PDB file of C-alpha atoms in Angstrom:
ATOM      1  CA  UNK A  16     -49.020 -91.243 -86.320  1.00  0.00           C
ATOM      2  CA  UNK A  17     -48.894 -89.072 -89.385  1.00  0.00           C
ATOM      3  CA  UNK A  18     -52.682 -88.577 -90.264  1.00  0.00           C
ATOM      4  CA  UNK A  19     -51.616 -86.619 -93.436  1.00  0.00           C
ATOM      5  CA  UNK A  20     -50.878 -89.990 -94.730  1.00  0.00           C
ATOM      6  CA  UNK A  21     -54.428 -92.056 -93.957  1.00  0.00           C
ATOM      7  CA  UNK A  22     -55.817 -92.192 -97.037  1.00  0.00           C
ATOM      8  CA  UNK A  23     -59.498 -91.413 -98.174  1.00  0.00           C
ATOM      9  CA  UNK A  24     -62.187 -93.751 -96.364  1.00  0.00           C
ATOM     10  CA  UNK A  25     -63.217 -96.420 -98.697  1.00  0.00           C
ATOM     11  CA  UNK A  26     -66.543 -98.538 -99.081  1.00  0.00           C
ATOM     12  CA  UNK A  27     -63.932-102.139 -99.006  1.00  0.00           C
ATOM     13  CA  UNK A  28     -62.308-101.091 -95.256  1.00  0.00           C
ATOM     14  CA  UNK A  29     -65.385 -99.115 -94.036  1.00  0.00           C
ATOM     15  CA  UNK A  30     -66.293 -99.291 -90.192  1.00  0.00           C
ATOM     16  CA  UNK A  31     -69.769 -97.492 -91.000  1.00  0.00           C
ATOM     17  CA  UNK A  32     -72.799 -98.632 -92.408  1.00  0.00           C
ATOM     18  CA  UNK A  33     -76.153 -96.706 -93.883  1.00  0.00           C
ATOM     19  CA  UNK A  34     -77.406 -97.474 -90.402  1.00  0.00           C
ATOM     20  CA  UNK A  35     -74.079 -95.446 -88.926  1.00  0.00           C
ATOM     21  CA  UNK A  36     -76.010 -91.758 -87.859  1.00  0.00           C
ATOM     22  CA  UNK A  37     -74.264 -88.578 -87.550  1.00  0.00           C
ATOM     23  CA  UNK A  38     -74.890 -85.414 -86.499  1.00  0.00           C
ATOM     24  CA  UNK A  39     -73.463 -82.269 -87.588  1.00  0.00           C
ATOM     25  CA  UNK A  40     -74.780 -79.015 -86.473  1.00  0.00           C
ATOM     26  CA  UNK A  41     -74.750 -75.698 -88.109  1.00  0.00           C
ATOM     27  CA  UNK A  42     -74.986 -77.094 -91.394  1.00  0.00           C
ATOM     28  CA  UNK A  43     -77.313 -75.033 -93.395  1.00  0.00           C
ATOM     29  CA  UNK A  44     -73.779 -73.755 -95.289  1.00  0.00           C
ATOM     30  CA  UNK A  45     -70.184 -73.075 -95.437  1.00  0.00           C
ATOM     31  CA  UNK A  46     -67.978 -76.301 -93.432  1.00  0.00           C
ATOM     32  CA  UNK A  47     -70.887 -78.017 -91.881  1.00  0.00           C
ATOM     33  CA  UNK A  48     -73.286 -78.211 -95.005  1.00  0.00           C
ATOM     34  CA  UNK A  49     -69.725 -79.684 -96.438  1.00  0.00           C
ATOM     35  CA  UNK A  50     -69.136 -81.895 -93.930  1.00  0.00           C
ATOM     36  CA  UNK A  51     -72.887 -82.848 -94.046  1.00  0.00           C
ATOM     37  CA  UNK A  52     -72.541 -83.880 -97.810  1.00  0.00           C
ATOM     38  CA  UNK A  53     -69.252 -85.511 -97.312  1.00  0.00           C
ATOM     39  CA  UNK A  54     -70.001 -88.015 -94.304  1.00  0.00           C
ATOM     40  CA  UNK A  55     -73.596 -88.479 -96.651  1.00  0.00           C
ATOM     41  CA  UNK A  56     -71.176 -89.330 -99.951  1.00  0.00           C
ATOM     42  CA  UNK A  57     -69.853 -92.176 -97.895  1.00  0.00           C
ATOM     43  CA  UNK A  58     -72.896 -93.738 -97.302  1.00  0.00           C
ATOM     44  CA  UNK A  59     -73.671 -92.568 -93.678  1.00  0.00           C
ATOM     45  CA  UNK A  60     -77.257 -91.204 -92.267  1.00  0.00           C
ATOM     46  CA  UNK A  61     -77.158 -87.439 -91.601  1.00  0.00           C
ATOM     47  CA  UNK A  62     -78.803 -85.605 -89.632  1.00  0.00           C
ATOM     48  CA  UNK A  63     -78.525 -81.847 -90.490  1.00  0.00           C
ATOM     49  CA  UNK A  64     -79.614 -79.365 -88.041  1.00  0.00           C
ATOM     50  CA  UNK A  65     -79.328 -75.334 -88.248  1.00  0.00           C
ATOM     51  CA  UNK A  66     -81.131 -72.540 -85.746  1.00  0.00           C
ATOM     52  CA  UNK A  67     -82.933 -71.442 -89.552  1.00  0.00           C
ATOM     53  CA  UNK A  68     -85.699 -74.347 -90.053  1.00  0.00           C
ATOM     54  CA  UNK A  69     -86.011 -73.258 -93.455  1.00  0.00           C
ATOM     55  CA  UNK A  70     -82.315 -72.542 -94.390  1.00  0.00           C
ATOM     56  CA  UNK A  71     -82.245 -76.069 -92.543  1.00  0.00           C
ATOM     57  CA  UNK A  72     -84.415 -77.930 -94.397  1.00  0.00           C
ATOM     58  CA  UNK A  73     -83.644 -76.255 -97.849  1.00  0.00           C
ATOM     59  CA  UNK A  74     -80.025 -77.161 -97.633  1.00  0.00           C
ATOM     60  CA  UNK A  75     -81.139 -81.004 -96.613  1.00  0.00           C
ATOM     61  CA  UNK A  76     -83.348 -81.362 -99.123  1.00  0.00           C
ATOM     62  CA  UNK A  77     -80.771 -80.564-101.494  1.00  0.00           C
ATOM     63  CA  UNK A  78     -78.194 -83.260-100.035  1.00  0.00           C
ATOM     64  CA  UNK A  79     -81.675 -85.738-100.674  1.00  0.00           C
ATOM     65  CA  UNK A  80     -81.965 -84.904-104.192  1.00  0.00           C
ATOM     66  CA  UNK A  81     -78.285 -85.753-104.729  1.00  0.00           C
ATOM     67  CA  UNK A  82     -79.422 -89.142-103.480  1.00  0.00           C
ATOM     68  CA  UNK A  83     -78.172 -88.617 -99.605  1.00  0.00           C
ATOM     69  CA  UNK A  84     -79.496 -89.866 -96.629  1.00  0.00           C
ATOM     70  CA  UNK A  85     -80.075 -86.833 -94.907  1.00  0.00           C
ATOM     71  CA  UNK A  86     -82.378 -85.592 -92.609  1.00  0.00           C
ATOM     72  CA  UNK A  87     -82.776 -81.825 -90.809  1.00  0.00           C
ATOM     73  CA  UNK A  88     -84.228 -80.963 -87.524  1.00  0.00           C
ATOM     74  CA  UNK A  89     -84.063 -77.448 -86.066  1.00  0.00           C
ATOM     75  CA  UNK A  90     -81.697 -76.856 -83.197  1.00  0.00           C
ATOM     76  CA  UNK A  91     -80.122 -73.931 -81.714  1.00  0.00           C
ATOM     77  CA  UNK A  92     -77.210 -74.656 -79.774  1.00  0.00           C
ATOM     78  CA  UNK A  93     -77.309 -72.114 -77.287  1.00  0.00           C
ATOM     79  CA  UNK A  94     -81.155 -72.703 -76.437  1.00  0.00           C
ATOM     80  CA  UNK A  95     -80.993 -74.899 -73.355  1.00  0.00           C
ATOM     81  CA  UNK A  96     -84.513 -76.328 -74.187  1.00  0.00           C
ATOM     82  CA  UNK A  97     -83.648 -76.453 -77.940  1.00  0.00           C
ATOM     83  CA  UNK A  98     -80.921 -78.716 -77.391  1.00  0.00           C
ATOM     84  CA  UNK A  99     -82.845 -80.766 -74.749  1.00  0.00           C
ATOM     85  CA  UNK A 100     -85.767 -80.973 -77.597  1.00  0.00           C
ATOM     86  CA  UNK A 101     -83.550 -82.323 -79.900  1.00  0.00           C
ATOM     87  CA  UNK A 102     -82.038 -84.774 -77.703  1.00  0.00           C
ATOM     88  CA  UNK A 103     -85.136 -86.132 -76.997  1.00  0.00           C
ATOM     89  CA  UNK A 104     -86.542 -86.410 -80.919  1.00  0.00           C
ATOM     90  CA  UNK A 105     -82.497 -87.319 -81.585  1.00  0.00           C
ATOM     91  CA  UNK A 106     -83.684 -90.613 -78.817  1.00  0.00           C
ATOM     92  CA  UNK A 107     -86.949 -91.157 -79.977  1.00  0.00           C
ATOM     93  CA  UNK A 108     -86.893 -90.593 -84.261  1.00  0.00           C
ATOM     94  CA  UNK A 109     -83.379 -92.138 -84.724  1.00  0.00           C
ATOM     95  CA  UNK A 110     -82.517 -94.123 -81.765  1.00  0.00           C
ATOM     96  CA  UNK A 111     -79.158 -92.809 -80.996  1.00  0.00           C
ATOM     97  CA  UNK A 112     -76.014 -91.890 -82.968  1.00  0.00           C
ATOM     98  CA  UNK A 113     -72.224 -92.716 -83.611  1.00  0.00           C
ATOM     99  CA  UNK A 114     -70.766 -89.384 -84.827  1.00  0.00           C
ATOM    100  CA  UNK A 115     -71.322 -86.103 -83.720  1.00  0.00           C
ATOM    101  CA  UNK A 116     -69.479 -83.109 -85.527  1.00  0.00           C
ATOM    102  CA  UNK A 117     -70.169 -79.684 -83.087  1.00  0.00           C
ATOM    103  CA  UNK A 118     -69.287 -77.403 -86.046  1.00  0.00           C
ATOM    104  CA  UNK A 119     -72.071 -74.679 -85.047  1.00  0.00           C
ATOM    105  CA  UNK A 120     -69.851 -71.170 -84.265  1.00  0.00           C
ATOM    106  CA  UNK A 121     -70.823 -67.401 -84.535  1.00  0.00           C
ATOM    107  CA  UNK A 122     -68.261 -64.811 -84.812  1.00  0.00           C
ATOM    108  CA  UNK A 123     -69.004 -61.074 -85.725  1.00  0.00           C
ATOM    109  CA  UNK A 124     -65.813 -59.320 -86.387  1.00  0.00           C
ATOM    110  CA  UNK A 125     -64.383 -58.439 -89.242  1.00  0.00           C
ATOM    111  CA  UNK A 126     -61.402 -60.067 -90.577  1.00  0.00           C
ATOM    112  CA  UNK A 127     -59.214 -56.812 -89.196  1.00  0.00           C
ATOM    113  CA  UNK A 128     -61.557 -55.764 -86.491  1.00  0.00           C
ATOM    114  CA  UNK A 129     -61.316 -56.917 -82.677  1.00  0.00           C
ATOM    115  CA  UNK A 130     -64.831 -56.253 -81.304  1.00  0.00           C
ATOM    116  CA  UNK A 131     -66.033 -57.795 -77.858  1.00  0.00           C
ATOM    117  CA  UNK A 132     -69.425 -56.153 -78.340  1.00  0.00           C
ATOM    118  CA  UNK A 133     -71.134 -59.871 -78.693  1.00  0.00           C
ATOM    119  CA  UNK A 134     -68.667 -61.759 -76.551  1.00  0.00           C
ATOM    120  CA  UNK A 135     -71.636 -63.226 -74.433  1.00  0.00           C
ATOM    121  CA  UNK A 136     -73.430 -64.629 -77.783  1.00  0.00           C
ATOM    122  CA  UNK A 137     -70.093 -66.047 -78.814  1.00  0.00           C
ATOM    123  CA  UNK A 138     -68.813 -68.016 -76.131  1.00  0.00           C
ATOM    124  CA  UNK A 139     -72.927 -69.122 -75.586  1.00  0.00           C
ATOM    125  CA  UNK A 140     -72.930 -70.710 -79.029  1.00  0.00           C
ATOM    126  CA  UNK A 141     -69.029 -71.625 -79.890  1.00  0.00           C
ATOM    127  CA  UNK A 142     -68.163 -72.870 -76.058  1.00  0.00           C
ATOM    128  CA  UNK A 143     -71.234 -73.353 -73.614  1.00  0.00           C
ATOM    129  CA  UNK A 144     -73.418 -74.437 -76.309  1.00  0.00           C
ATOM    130  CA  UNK A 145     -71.167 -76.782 -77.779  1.00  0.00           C
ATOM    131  CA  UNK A 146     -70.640 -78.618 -74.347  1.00  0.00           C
ATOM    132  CA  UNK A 147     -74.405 -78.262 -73.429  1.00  0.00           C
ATOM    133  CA  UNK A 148     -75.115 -80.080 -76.413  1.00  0.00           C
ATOM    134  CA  UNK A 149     -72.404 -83.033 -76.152  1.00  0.00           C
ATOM    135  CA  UNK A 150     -73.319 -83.840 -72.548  1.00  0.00           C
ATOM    136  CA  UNK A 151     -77.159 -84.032 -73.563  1.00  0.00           C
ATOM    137  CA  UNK A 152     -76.091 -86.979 -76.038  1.00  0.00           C
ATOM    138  CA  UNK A 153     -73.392 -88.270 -74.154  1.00  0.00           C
ATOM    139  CA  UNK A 154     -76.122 -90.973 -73.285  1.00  0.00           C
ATOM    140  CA  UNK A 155     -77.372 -91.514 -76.467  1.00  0.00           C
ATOM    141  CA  UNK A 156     -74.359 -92.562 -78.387  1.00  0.00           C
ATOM    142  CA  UNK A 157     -74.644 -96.424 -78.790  1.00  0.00           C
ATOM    143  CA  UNK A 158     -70.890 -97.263 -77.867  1.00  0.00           C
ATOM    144  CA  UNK A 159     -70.724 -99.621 -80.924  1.00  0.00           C
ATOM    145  CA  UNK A 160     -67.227-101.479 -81.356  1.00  0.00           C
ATOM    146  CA  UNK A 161     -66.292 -99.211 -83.870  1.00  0.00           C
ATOM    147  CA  UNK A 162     -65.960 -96.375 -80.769  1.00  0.00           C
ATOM    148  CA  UNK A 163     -68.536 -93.727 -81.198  1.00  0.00           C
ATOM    149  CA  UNK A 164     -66.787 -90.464 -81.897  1.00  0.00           C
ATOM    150  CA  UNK A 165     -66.741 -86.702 -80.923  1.00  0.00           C
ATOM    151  CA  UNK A 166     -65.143 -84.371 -83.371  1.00  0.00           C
ATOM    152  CA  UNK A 167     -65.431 -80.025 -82.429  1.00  0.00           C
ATOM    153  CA  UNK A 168     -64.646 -77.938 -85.404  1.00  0.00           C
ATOM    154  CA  UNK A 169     -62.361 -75.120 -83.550  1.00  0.00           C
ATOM    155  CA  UNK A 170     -59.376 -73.163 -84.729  1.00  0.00           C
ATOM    156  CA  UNK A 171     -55.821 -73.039 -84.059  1.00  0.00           C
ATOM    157  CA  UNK A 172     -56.791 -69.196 -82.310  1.00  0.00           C
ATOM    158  CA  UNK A 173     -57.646 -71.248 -79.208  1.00  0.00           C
ATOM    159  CA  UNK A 174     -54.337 -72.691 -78.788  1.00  0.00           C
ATOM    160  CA  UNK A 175     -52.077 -72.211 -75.716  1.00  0.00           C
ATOM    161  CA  UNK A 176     -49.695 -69.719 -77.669  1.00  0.00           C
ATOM    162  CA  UNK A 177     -52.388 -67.447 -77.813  1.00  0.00           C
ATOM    163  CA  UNK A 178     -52.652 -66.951 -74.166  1.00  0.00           C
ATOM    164  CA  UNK A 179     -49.685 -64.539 -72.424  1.00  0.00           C
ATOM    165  CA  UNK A 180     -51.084 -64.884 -68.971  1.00  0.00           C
ATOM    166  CA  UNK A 181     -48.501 -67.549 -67.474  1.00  0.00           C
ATOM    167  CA  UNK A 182     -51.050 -68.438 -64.691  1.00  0.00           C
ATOM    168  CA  UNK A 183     -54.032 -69.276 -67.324  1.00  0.00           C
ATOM    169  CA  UNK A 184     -51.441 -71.145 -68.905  1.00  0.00           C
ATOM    170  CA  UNK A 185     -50.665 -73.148 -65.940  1.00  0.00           C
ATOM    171  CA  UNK A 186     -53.593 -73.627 -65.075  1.00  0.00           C
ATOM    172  CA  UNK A 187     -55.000 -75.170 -68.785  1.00  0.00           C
ATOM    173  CA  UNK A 188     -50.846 -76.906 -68.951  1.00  0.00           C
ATOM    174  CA  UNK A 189     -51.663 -78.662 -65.584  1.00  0.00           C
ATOM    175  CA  UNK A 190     -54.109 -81.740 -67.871  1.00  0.00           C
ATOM    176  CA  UNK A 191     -54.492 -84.326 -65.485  1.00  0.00           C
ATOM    177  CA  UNK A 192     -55.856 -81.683 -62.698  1.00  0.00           C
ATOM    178  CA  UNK A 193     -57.568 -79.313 -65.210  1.00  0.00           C
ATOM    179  CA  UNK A 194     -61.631 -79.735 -64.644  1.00  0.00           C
ATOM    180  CA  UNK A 195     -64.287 -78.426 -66.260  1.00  0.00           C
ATOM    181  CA  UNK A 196     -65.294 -75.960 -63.814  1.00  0.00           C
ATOM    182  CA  UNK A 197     -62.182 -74.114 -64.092  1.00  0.00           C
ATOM    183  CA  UNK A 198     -63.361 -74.004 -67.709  1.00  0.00           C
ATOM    184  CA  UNK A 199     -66.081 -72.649 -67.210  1.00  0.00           C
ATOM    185  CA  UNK A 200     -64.398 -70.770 -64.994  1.00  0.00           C
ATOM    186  CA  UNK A 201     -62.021 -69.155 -67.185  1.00  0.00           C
ATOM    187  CA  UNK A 202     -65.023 -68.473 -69.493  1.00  0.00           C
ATOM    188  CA  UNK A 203     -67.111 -66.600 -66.767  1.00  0.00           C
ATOM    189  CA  UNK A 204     -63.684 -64.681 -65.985  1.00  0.00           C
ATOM    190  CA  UNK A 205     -63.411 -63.431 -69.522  1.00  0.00           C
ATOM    191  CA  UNK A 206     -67.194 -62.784 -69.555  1.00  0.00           C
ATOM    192  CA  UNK A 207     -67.165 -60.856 -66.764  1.00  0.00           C
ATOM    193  CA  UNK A 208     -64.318 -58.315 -67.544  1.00  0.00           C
ATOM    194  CA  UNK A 209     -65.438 -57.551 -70.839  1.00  0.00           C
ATOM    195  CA  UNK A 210     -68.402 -56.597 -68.851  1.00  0.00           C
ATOM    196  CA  UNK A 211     -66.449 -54.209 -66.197  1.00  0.00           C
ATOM    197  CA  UNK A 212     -64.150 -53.311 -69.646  1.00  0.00           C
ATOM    198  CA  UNK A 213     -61.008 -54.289 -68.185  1.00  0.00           C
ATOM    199  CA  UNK A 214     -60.053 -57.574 -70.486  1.00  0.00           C
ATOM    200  CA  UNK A 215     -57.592 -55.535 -72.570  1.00  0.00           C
ATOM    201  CA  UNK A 216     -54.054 -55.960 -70.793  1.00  0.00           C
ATOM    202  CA  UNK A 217     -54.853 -59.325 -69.228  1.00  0.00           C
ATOM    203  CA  UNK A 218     -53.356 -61.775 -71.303  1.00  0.00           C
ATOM    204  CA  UNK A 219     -56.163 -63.235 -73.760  1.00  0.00           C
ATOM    205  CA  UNK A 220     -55.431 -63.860 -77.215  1.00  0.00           C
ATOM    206  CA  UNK A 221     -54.869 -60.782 -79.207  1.00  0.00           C
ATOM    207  CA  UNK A 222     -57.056 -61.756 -82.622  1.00  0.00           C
ATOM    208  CA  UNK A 223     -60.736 -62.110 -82.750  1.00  0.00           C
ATOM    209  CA  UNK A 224     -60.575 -62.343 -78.520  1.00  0.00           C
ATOM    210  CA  UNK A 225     -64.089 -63.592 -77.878  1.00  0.00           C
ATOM    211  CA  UNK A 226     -63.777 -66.285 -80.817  1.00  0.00           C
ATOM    212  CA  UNK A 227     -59.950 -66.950 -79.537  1.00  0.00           C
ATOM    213  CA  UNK A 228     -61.524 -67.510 -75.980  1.00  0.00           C
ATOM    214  CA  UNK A 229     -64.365 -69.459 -76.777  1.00  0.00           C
ATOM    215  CA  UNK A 230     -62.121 -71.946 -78.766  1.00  0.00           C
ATOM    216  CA  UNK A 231     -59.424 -72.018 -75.911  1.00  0.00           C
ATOM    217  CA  UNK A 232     -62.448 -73.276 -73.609  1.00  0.00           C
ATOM    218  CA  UNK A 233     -63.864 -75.492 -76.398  1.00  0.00           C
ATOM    219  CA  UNK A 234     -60.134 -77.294 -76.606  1.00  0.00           C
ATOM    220  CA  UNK A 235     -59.607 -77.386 -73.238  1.00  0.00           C
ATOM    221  CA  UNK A 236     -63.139 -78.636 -72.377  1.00  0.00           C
ATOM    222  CA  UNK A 237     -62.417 -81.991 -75.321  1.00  0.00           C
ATOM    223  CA  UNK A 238     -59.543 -82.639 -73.023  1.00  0.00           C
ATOM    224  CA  UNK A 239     -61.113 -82.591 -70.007  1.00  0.00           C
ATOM    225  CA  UNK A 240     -63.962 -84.527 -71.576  1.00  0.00           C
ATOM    226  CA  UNK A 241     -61.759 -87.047 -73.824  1.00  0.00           C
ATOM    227  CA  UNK A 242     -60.132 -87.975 -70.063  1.00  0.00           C
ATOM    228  CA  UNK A 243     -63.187 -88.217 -68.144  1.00  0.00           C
ATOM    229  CA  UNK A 244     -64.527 -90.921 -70.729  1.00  0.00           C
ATOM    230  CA  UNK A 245     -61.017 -92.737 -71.168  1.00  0.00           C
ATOM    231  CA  UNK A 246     -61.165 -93.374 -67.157  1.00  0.00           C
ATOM    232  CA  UNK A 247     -64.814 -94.961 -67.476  1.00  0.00           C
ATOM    233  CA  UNK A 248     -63.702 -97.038 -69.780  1.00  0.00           C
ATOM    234  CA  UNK A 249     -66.474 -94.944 -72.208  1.00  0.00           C
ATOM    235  CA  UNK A 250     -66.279 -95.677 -75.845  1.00  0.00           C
ATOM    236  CA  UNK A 251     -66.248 -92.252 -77.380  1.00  0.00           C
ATOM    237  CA  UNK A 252     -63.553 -90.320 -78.895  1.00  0.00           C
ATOM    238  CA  UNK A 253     -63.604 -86.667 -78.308  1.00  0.00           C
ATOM    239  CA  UNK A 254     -60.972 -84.487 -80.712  1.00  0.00           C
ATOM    240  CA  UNK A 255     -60.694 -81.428 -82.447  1.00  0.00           C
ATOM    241  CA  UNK A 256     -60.056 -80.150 -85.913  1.00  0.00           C
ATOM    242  CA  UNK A 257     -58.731 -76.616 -86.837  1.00  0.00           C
ATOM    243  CA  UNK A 258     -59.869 -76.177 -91.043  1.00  0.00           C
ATOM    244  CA  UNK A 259     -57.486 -72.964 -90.773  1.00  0.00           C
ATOM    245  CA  UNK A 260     -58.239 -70.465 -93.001  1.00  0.00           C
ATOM    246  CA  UNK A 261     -61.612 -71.192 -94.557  1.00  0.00           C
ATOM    247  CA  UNK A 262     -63.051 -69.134 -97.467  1.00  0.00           C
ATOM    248  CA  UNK A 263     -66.966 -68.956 -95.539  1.00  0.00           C
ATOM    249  CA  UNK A 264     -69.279 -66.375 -94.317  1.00  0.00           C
ATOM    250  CA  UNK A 265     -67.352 -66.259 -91.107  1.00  0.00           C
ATOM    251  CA  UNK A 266     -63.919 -65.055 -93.018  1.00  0.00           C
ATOM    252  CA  UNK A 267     -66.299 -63.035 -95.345  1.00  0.00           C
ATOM    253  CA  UNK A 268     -64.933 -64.940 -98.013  1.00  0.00           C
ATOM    254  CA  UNK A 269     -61.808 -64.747 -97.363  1.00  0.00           C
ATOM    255  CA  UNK A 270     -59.008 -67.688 -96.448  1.00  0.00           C
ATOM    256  CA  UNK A 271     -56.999 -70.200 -98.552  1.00  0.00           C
ATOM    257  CA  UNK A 272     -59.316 -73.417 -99.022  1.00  0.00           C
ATOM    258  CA  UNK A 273     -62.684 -74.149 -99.447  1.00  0.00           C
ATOM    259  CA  UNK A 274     -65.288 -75.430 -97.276  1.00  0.00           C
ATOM    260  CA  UNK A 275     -65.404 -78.642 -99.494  1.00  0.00           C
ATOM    261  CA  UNK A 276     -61.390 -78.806 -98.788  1.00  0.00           C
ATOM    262  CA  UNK A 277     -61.791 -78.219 -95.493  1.00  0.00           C
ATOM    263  CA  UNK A 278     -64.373 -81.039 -95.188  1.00  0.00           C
ATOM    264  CA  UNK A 279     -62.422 -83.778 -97.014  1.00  0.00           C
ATOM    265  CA  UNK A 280     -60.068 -83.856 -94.173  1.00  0.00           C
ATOM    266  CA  UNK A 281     -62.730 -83.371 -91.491  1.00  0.00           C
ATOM    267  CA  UNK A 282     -64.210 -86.214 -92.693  1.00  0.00           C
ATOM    268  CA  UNK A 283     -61.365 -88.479 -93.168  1.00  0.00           C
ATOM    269  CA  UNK A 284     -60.723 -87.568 -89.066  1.00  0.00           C
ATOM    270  CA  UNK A 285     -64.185 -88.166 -88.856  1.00  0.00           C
ATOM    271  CA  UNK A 286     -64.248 -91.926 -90.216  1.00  0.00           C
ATOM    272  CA  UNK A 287     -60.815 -92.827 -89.103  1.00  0.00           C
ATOM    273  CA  UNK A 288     -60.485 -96.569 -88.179  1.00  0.00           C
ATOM    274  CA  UNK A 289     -61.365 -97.816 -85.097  1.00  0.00           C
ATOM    275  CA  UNK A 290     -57.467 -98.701 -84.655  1.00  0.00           C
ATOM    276  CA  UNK A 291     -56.154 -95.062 -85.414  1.00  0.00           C
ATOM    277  CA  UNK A 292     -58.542 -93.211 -83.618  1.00  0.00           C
ATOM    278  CA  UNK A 293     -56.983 -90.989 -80.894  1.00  0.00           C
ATOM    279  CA  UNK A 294     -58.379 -88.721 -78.449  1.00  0.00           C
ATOM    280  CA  UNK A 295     -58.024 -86.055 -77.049  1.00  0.00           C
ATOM    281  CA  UNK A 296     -55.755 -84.585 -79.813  1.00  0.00           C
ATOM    282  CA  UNK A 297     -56.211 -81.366 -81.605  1.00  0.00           C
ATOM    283  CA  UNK A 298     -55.319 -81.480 -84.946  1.00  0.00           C
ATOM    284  CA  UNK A 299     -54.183 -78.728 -87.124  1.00  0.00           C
ATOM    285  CA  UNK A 300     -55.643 -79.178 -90.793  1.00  0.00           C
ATOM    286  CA  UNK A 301     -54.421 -83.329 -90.602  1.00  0.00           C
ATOM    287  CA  UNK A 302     -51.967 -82.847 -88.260  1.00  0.00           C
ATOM    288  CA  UNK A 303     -51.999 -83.875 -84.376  1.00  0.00           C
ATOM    289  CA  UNK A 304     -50.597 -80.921 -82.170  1.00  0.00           C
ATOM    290  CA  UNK A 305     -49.124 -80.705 -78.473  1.00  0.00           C
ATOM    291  CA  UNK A 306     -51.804 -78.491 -77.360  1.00  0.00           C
ATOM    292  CA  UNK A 307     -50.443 -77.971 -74.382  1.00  0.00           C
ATOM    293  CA  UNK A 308     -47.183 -77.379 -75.566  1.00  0.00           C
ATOM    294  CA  UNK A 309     -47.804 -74.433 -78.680  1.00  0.00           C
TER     295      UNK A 309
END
């Protein structure tokens, strides 16, 4: 199906009601404040959440006085007992929710630089926190007819054409096998000989490597997850979207759209109807890409 086509979400054919909750997480700026606004515009309860409580609330309160539903609470993705704090207000406060956009990523090189120095923080937010965070509301997404959906804001530098290493590359190819302990697995590999300094020369991605690995294991992991819910019979789409190159923070400014571009389309995959939705696709900007083929 060519998604460049659907066209914009409309109040007439809308799945979603004000009662509809998402959740979108690092969203005190740049894509995920966008994405916050955007899935508000439409008519859909947000809830906003940012590691800053006051960046956090400031940037909600803001979406409120443009006559959003919004609400913030403080959560820090890489905080096991943040994340099982919000899960449990998430459970109690709002009773569940329907959409849940993992858009929370650090990255701390330069556009031209190729640092490893914070490799650990990286992968804890972008990859491990990411997961750690979807399995805590796995159970509290209310599987409504509509199909409850996962979307992960990644990035095109996680791909398979990234990675020169032909067993890695087997091993992610190899989809109906792949688990999420290898995963993790490949994660705690990379970890570990950036620690020992021997990751140059073993076939990660060349460009922003830490960010390039955590996305690898964030895509790989929605595939992994996406099948694991399919053979349940478990109503929840899991997918990814790569905004490409996004002029935020993270880019320094730099990059050929804006967050609010960016956002349109994340929120048109967001709110696609029930009948289009995939999963387990990655999709470049609108486009659905063979992963495991790049």
């Amino acid at each position: 199906m060519d998604y460049s086509s659907s066209k914009e979400p409309s109040p007439a054919r809308a799945w979603w009601t004000r009662e509809t909750v998402a959740v979108v997480t690092g969203a005190n700026r740049g894509i995920g404040l966008a994405l916050a606004a955007r899935l508000g515009e439409h008519g859909i309860t947000v809830v906003l959440t940012a590691r800053d409580a006051e960046r956090g609330e400031a940037a909600a309160a803001a979406l409120r006085a443009r006559g959003l539903h919004v609400v913030f609470h403080r959560l820090d993705v890489a905080d096991p007992a943040s994340v099982q704090a919000f899960a449990a207000w998430l459970r109690d406060a709002i009773g569940g929710l329907d959409i849940l956009v993992n858009n929370a990523a650090v990255s701390f090189n330069e556009i031209d630089t190729n640092s490893v120095e914070h490799a650990e923080t990286v992968l804890r937010t972008n990859f491990y926190g990411a997961k750690m965070l979807t399995e805590a509301l796995l159970p509290l997404f209310r599987r409504s007819p509509a199909t409850s959906r996962i979307l992960n804001i990644s990035s095109q530098l996680g791909l398979l054409n990234k990675v020169s290493d032909p067993e890695l590359k087997r091993l992610l190819q190899d989809e109906e096998r792949l688990t999420e302990a290898e995963v993790e697995g490949m994660a705690s590999r990379f970890l570990a000989q950036v620690k020992d300094g021997t990751w140059r020369g073993q076939g990660w991605p060349k460009v922003w490597t830490d960010y390039s690995v955590s996305k690898l294991a964030l895509n790989a992991y929605a595939r992994v997850l996406a099948r694991r819910l399919q053979a349940r019979g478990d109503r929840v789409s899991v997918n990814c979207f790569c905004p490409g190159f996004t002029r935020t923070d993270m880019t320094r400014g730099w990059g050929k759209r804006t967050a609010e571009e960016a956002a349109e389309v994340g929120a048109r995959l967001a709110l696609l109807p029930p009948g289009e939705l995939p999963t387990g696709t990655f999709f470049k900007w609108c486009t659905p890409q063979l992963y495991s083929k790049l």
